[in-house]
CSV table of C-alpha atoms in Angstrom, one decimal:
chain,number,residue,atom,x,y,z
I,6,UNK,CA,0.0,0.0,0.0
I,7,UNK,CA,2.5,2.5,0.1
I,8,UNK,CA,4.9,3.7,-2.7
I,9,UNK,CA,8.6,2.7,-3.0
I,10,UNK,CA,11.5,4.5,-1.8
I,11,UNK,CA,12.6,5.3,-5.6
I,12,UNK,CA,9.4,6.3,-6.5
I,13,UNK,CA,10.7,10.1,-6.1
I,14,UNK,CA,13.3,9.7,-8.7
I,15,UNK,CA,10.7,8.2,-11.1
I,16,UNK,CA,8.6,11.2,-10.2
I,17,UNK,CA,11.9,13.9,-11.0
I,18,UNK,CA,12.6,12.5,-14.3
I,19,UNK,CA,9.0,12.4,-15.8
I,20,UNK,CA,7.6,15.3,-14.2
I,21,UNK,CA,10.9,17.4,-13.8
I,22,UNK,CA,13.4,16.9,-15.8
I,23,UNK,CA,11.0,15.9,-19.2
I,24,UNK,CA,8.6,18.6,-18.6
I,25,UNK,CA,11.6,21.2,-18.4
I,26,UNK,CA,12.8,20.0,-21.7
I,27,UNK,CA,10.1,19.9,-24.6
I,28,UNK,CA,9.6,16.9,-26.8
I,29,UNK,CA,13.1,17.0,-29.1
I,30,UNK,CA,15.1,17.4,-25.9
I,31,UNK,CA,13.0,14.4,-24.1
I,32,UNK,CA,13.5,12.4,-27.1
I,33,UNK,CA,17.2,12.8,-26.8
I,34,UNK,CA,17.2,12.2,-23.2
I,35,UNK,CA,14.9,9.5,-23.3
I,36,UNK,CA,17.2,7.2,-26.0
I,37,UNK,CA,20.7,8.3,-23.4
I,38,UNK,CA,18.9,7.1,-20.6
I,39,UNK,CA,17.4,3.8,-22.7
I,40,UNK,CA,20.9,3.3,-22.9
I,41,UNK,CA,22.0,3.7,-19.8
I,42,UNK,CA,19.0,1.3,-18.4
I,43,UNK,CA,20.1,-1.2,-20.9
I,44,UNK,CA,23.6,-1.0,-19.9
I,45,UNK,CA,22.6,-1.4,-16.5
I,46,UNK,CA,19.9,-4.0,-16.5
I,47,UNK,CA,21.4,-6.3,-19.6
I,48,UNK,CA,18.2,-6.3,-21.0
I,49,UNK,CA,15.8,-3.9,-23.0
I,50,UNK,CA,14.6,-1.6,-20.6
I,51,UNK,CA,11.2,-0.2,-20.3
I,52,UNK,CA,10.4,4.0,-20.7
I,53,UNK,CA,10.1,4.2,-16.5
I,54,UNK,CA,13.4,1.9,-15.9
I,55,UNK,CA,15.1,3.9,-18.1
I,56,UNK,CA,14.7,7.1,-17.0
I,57,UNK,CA,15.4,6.1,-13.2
I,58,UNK,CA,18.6,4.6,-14.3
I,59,UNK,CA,19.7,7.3,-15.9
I,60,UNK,CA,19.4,9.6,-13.1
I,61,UNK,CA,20.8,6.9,-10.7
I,62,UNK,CA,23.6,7.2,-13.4
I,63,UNK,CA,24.0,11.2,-12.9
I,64,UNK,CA,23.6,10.9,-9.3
I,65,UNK,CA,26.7,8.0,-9.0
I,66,UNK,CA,29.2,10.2,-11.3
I,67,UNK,CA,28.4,13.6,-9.3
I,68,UNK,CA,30.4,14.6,-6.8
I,69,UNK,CA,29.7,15.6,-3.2
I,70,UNK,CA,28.1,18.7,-2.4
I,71,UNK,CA,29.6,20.5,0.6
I,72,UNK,CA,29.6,18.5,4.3
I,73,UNK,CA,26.7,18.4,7.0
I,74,UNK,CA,24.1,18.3,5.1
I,75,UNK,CA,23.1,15.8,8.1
I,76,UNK,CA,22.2,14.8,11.3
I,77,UNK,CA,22.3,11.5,13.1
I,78,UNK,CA,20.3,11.6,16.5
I,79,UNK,CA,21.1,8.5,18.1
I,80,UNK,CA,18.7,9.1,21.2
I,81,UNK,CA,15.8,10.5,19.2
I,82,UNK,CA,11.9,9.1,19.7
I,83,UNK,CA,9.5,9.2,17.4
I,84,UNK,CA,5.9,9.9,17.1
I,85,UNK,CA,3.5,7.3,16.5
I,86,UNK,CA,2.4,9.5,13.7
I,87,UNK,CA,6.1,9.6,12.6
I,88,UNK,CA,5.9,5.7,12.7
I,89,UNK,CA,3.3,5.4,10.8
I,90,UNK,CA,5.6,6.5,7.5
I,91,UNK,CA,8.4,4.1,8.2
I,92,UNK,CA,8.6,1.8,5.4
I,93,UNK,CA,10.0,-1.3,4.9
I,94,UNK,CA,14.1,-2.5,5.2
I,95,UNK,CA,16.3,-1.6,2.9
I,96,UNK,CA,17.3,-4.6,0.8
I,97,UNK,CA,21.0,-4.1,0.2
I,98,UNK,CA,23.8,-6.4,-1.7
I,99,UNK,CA,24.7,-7.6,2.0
I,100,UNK,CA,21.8,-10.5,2.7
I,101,UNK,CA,21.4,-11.5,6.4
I,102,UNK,CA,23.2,-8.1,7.5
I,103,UNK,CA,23.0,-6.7,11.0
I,104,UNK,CA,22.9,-3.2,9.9
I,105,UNK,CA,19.3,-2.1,9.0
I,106,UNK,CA,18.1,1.2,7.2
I,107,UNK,CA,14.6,1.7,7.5
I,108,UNK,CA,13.5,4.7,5.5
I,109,UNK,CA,10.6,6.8,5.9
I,110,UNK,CA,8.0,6.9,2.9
I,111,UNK,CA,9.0,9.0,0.0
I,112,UNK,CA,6.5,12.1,0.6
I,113,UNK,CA,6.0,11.8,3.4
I,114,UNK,CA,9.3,12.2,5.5
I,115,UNK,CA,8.6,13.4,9.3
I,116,UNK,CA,9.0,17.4,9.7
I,117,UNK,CA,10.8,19.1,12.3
I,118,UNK,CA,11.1,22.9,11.5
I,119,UNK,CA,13.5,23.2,8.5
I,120,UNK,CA,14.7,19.3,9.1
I,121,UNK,CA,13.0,15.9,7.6
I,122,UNK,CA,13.5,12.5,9.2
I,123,UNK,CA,14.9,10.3,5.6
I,124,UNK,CA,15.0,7.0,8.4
I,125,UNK,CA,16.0,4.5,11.3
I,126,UNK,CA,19.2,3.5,10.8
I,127,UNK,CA,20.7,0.5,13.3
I,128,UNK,CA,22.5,-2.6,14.4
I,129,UNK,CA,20.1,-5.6,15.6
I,130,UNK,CA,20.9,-9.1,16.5
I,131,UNK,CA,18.9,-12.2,15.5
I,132,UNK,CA,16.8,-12.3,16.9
I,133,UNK,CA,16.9,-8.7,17.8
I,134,UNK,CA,17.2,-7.7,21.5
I,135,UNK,CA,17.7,-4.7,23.8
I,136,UNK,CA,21.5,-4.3,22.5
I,137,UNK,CA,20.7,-2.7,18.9
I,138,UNK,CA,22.2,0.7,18.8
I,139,UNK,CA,21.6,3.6,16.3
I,140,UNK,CA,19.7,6.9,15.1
I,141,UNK,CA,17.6,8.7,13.1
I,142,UNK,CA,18.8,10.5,10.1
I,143,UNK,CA,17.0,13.9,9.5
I,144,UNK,CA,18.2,16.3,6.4
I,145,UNK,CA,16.9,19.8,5.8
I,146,UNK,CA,14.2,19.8,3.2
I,147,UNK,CA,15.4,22.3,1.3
I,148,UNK,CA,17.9,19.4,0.3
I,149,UNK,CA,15.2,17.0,-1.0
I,150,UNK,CA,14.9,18.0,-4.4
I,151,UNK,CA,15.6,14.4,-4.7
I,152,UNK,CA,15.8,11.4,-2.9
I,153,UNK,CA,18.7,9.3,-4.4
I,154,UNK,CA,18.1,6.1,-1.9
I,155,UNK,CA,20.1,4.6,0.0
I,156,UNK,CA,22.1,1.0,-0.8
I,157,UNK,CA,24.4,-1.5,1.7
I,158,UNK,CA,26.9,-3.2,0.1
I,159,UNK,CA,30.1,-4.8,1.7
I,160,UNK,CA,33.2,-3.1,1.6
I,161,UNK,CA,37.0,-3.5,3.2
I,162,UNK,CA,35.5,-1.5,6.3
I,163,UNK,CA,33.0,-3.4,6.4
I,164,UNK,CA,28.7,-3.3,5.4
I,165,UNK,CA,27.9,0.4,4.1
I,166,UNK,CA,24.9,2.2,4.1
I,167,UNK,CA,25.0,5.2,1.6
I,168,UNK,CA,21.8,7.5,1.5
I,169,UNK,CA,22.3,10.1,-0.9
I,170,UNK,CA,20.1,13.3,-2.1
I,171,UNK,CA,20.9,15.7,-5.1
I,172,UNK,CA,20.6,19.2,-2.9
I,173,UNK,CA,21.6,21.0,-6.6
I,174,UNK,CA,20.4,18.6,-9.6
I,175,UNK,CA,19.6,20.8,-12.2
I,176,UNK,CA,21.6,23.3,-13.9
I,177,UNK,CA,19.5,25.8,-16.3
I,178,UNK,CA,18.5,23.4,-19.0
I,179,UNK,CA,17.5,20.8,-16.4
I,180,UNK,CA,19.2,18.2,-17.0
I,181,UNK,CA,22.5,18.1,-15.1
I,182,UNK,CA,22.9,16.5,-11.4
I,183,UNK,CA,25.7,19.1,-10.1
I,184,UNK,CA,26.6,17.4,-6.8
I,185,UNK,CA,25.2,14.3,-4.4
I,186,UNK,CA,25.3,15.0,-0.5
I,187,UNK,CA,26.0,11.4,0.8
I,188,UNK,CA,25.6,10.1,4.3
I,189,UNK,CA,27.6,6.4,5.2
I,190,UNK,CA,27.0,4.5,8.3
I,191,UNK,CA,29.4,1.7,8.4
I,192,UNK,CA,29.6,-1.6,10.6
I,193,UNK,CA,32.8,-2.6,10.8
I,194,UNK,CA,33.4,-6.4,11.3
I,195,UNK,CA,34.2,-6.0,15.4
I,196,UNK,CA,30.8,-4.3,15.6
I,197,UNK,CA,31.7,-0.7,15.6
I,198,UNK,CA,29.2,1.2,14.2
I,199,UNK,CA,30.0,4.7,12.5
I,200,UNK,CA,27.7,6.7,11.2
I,201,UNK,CA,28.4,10.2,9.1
I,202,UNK,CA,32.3,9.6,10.2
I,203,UNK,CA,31.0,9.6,14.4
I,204,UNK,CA,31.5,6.4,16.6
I,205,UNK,CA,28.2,5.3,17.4
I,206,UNK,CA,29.0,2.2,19.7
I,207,UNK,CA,29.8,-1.2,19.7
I,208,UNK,CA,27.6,-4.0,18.8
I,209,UNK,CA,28.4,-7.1,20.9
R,20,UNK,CA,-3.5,-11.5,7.4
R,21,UNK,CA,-6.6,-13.0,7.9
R,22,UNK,CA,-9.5,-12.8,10.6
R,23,UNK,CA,-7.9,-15.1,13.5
R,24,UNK,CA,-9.4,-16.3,16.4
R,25,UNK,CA,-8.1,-18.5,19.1
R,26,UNK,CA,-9.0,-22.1,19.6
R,27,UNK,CA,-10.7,-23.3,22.7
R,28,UNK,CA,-12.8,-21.9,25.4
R,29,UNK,CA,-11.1,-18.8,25.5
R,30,UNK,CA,-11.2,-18.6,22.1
R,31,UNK,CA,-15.0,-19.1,22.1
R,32,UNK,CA,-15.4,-16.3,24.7
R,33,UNK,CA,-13.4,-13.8,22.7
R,34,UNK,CA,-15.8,-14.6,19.5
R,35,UNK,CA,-18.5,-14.2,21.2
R,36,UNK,CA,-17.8,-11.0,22.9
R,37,UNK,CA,-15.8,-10.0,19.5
R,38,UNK,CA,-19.2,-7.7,18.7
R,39,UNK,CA,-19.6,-6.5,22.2
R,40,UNK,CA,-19.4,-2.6,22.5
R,41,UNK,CA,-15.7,-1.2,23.4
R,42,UNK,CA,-16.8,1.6,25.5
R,43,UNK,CA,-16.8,-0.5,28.5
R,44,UNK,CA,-13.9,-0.5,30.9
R,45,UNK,CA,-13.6,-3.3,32.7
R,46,UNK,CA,-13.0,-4.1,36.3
R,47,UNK,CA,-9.4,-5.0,37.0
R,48,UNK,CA,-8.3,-4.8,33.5
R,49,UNK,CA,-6.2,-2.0,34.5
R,50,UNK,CA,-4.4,-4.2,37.1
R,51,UNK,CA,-2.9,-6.2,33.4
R,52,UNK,CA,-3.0,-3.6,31.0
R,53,UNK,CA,-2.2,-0.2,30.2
R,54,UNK,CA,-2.2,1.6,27.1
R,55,UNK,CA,0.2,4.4,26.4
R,56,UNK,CA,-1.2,7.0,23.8
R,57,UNK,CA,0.5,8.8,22.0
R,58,UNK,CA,4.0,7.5,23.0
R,59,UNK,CA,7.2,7.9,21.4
R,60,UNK,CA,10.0,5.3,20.7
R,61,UNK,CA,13.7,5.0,20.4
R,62,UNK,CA,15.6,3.1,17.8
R,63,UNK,CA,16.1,0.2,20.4
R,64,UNK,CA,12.2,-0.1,20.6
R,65,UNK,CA,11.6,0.2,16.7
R,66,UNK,CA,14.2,-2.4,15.9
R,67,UNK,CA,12.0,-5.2,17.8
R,68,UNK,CA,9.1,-4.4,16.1
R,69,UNK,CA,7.3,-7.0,14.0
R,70,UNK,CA,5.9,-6.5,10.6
R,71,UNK,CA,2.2,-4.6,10.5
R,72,UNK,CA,-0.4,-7.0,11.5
R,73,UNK,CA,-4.1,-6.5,12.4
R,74,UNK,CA,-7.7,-7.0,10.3
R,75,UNK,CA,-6.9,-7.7,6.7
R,76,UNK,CA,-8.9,-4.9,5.6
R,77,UNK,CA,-9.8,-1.3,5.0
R,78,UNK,CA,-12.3,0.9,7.0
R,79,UNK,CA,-13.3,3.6,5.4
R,80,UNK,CA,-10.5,4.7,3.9
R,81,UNK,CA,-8.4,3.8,7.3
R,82,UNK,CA,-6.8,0.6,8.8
R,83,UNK,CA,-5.9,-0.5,12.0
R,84,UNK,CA,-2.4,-1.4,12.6
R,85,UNK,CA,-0.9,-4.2,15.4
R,86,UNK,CA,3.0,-4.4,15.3
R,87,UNK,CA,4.2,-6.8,18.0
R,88,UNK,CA,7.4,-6.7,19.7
R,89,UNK,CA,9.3,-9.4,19.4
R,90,UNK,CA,9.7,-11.3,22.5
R,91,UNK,CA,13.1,-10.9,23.0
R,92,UNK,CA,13.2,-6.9,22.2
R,93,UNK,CA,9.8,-5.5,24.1
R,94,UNK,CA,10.6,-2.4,26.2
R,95,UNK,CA,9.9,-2.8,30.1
R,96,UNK,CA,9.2,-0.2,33.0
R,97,UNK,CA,9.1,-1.6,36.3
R,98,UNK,CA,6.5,-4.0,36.0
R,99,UNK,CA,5.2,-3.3,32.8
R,100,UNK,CA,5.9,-4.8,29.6
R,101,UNK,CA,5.1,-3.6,26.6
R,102,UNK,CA,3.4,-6.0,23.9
R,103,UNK,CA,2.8,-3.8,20.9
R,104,UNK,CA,2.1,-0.7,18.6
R,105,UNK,CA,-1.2,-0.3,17.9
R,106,UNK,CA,-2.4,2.5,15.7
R,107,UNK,CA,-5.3,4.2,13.1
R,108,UNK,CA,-4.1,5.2,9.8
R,109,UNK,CA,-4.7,6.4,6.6
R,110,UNK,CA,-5.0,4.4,4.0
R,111,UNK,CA,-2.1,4.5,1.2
R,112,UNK,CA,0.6,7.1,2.9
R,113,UNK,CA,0.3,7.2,6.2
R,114,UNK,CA,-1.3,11.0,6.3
R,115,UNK,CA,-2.3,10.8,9.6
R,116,UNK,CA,-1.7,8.1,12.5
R,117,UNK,CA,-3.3,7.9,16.1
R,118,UNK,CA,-2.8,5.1,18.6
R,119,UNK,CA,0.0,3.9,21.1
R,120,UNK,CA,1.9,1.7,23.2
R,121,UNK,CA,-0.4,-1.3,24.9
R,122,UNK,CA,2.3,-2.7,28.0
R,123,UNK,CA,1.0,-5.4,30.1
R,124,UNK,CA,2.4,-7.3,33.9
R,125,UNK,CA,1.8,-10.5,31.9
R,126,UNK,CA,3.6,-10.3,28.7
R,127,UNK,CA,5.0,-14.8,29.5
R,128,UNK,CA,1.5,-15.8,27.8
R,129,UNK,CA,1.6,-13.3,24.7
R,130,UNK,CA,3.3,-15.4,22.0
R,131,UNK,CA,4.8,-13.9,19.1
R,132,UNK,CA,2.7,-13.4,16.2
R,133,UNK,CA,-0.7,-14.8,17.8
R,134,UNK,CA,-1.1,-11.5,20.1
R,135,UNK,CA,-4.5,-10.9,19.5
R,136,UNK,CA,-7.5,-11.9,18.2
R,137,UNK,CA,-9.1,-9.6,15.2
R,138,UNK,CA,-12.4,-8.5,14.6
R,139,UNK,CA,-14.1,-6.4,11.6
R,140,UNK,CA,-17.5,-5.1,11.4
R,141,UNK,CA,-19.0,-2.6,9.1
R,142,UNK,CA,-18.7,-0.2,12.1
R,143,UNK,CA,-15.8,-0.7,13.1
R,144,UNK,CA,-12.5,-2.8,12.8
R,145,UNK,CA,-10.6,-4.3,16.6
R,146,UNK,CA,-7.8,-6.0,18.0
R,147,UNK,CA,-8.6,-7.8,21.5
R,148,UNK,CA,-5.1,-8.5,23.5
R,149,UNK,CA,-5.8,-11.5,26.2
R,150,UNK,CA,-4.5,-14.6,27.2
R,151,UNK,CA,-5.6,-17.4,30.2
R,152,UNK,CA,-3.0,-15.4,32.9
R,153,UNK,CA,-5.1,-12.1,32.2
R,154,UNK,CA,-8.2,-13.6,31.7
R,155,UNK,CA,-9.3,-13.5,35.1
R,156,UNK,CA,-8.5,-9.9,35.9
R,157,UNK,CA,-9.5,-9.0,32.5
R,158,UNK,CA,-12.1,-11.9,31.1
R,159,UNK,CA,-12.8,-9.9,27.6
R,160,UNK,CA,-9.3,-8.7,27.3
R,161,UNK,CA,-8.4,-5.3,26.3
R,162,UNK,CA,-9.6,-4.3,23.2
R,163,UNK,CA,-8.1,-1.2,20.5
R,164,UNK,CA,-10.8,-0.3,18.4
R,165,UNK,CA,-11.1,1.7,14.9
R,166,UNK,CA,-14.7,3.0,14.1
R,167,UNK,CA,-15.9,3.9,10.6
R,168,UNK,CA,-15.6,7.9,11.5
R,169,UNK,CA,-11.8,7.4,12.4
R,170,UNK,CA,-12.1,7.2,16.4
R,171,UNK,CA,-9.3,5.2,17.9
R,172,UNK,CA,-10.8,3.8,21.5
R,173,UNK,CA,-7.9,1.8,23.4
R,174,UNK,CA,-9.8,0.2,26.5
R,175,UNK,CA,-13.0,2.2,25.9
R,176,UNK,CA,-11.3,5.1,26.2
R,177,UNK,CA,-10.6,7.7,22.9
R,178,UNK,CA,-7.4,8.3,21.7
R,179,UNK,CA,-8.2,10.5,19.0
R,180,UNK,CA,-9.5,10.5,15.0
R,181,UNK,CA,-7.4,9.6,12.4
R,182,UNK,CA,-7.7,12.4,9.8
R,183,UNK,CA,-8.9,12.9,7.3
R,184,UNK,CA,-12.1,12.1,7.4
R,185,UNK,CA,-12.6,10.3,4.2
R,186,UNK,CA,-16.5,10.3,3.5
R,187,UNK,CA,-17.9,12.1,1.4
C-alpha cells in the first residue's frame, strides 16, 4: 500500500526533468537514458526503468556537495504519527546483514522545523534484542529536491549504508545533477558502528 | 493477514464478545493492562518491532495497525511490559496516524505473532489482546478499536481521529 523508496526519482525524471525540456530534448534524453537502463539491466529496458537509471547514473558520477548536510540523533523518539511512514528494510547487496536502514515513505518524510527525518538507521541481533544501537537521520528539506536512496553493500570496512540526495540537480537546462550529499554509516566487522564519520557504539 | 481467532474456550469467549461494545472499561483490566497513547520510541524499541499486522482490511479509507514486539526486544518499565504498537491510519501514505503503546504485567502468555484476536465489522474494525493469565483480571481482554468515522478507542477510552475524514 505505500509507494517505493525510488518512486521520487521516477517522479523527478517524468515530471521534472522531461517537462523542463520539450519533446526534441525528451527524445534525446529518453534514447541516453534507454541506454544507460540497458547498460545497466542487460536487457531492453522499459520508458520508466530507463529514466530512473539514468538519473541513478548522474547521481553515481556527481560529486559531493559540501559536508553536513546531516544529522544522526542517536537518542531521538519518534511519534507514532512519525511511525506510521516508516517503510519497509532496505534490501542491500549484503543479505542476512545486521545493519538495517529503514526509511521513511517518499513524501512523506517526518517534519521538524526546517529538518525531515529520511530514516531509522541501526545494528540488531537475530533475533533482535535490547542491544541494537543507532539513530535517526534527519536532512533539511530544502535538500530533498531528490531522494537518491540509500544502498548496503560490503566493503573493506565493512557493510555500508549510503543514503544520498541531489541538494543542486539541475543546472538551467535541467538536465545536469551538479553534486550528491551522501551520508555512510558503516559496521565494521568487530561491531563498531560509524555513522556520518562519528562512533556510534559497539555491537556485541 | 486473515481474521484469526483462538482455539478453545477462551477462544469461544473472545468470539462471542468479538461484537460486544468497546466503550466498557472493565473491572481489573487495569491491574494487566495499560495503554500508552501517543507515546514515542527509540531506535532500540523500533528495531524489535514485527511487521504490521491486524484486520486484513480497509475501514473507510483507514486501517488498523498491530506491530508486535518481538519477545526478546519488548521495552519494560518496572512491572510493565510492553506487547505492541497499535495504531489508526490512513490508507495508502500514512497521512495521519493515532494510537499507542499497549504494556502489560503479563507479557510470559503473549506469543509472538498470535497476540491478538481480530475482529471487523461494518462499524468498526478491533484488536482484543488476552491470554488465560489475564483472563481473570481482564475476562474480555483489552480491546483497540477503529470506528468507521476514524475514532481510535484503546480500552473504551478515545485516543483521537485519524484524519482525514474520508467520506464524502
Amino acid at each position: 500500500m505505500r509507494a517505493g523508496p525510488n518512486a521520487w526519482l521516477a517522479l523527478l525524471a517524468s515530471c521534472g526533468i522531461l517537462a523542463a525540456c520539450g519533446p526534441a530534448k525528451e527524445d534525446r534524453i529518453v534514447a541516453e537514458a534507454k541506454a544507460h537502463a540497458k547498460a545497466w539491466s542487460g536487457r531492453q529496458a522499459t520508458r520508466d526503468e530507463a529514466e530512473r537509471a539514468a538519473v541513478f547514473a548522474a547521481i553515481d558520477a556527481a560529486p559531493d556537495c559540501a559536508p553536513d548536510r546531516f544529522k544522526f540523533l542517536p537518542d531521538d523518539r519518534l511519534s507514532i504519527f512519525e511511525l506510521g511512514n516508516l517503510g519497509e528494510e532496505l534490501q542491500g547487496e549484503v543479505k542476512n546483514s545486521r545493519l538495517i536502514f529503514l526509511p521513511f515513505d517518499y513524501d512523506l518524510h517526518p517534519p521538524r522545523g526546517e529538518w525531515g527525518a529520511l530514516g531509522v538507521i541501526y545494528v540488531r541481533g537475530d533475533p533482535p534484542d535490547r542491544r541494537t544501537i543507532g539513530g535517526v537521520l534527519w536532512a533539511r528539506y530544502a535538500d530533498f529536491l531528490s531522494d537518491g536512496g540509500g544502498a548496503i553493500v560490503k566493503g573493506p570496512a565493512g557493510d555500508v549504508l549510503t543514503v544520498q540526495l541531489a541538494p543542486d540537480y539541475a543546472d538551467r537546462e535541467g538536465t545536469k545533477i551538479i553534486c550528491v550529499a551522501r551520508f555512510r554509516a558503516i559496521l565494521s566487522p568487530d561491531g563498531t558502528l560509524t555513522a556520518g564519520g562519528k562512533k556510534i557504539g559497539v555491537f556485541h | 493477514m486473515g481474521l484469526r481467532f483462538t482455539t478453545g474456550l477462551l477462544g469461544a469467549a473472545i468470539a462471542a464478545s468479538a461484537l460486544s461494545p468497546a466503550g466498557a472499561a472493565f473491572a481489573g483490566c487495569a491491574d494487566v493492562f495499560r495503554f500508552e497513547a501517543n507515546a514515542r520510541l527509540g531506535v532500540v524499541d523500533i528495531a524489535g518491532l514485527r511487521p504490521s499486522a491486524g484486520p486484513d482490511d480497509i475501514l473507510a479509507g483507514r486501517w488498523l495497525v498491530v506491530r508486535e514486539f518481538r519477545p526478546t526486544a519488548r521495552p519494560t518499565r518496572g512491572r510493565w511490559t510492553a506487547l505492541a504498537l497499535v495504531y489508526g491510519t490512513t490508507d495508502g501514505v500514512a497521512i495521519d496516524s493515532i494510537g499507542g503503546v499497549l504494556w502489560t504485567r503479563k507479557p510470559e502468555g503473549f506469543s509472538e505473532g498470535r497476540m491478538a484476536t481480530y475482529a471487523k465489522t461494518a462499524e468498526f474494525h478491533e484488536a482484543r489482546f488476552s491470554d488465560a493469565s489475564t483472563v481473570a483480571a481482564c475476562p474480555q481482554g483489552f480491546v483497540v478499536r477503529l470506528d468507521k468515522t476514524g475514532r481510535v478507542t484503546a480500552g473504551g477510552k478515545s485516543i483521537g481521529v485519524v484524519f482525514p475524514d474520508p467520506a464524502p
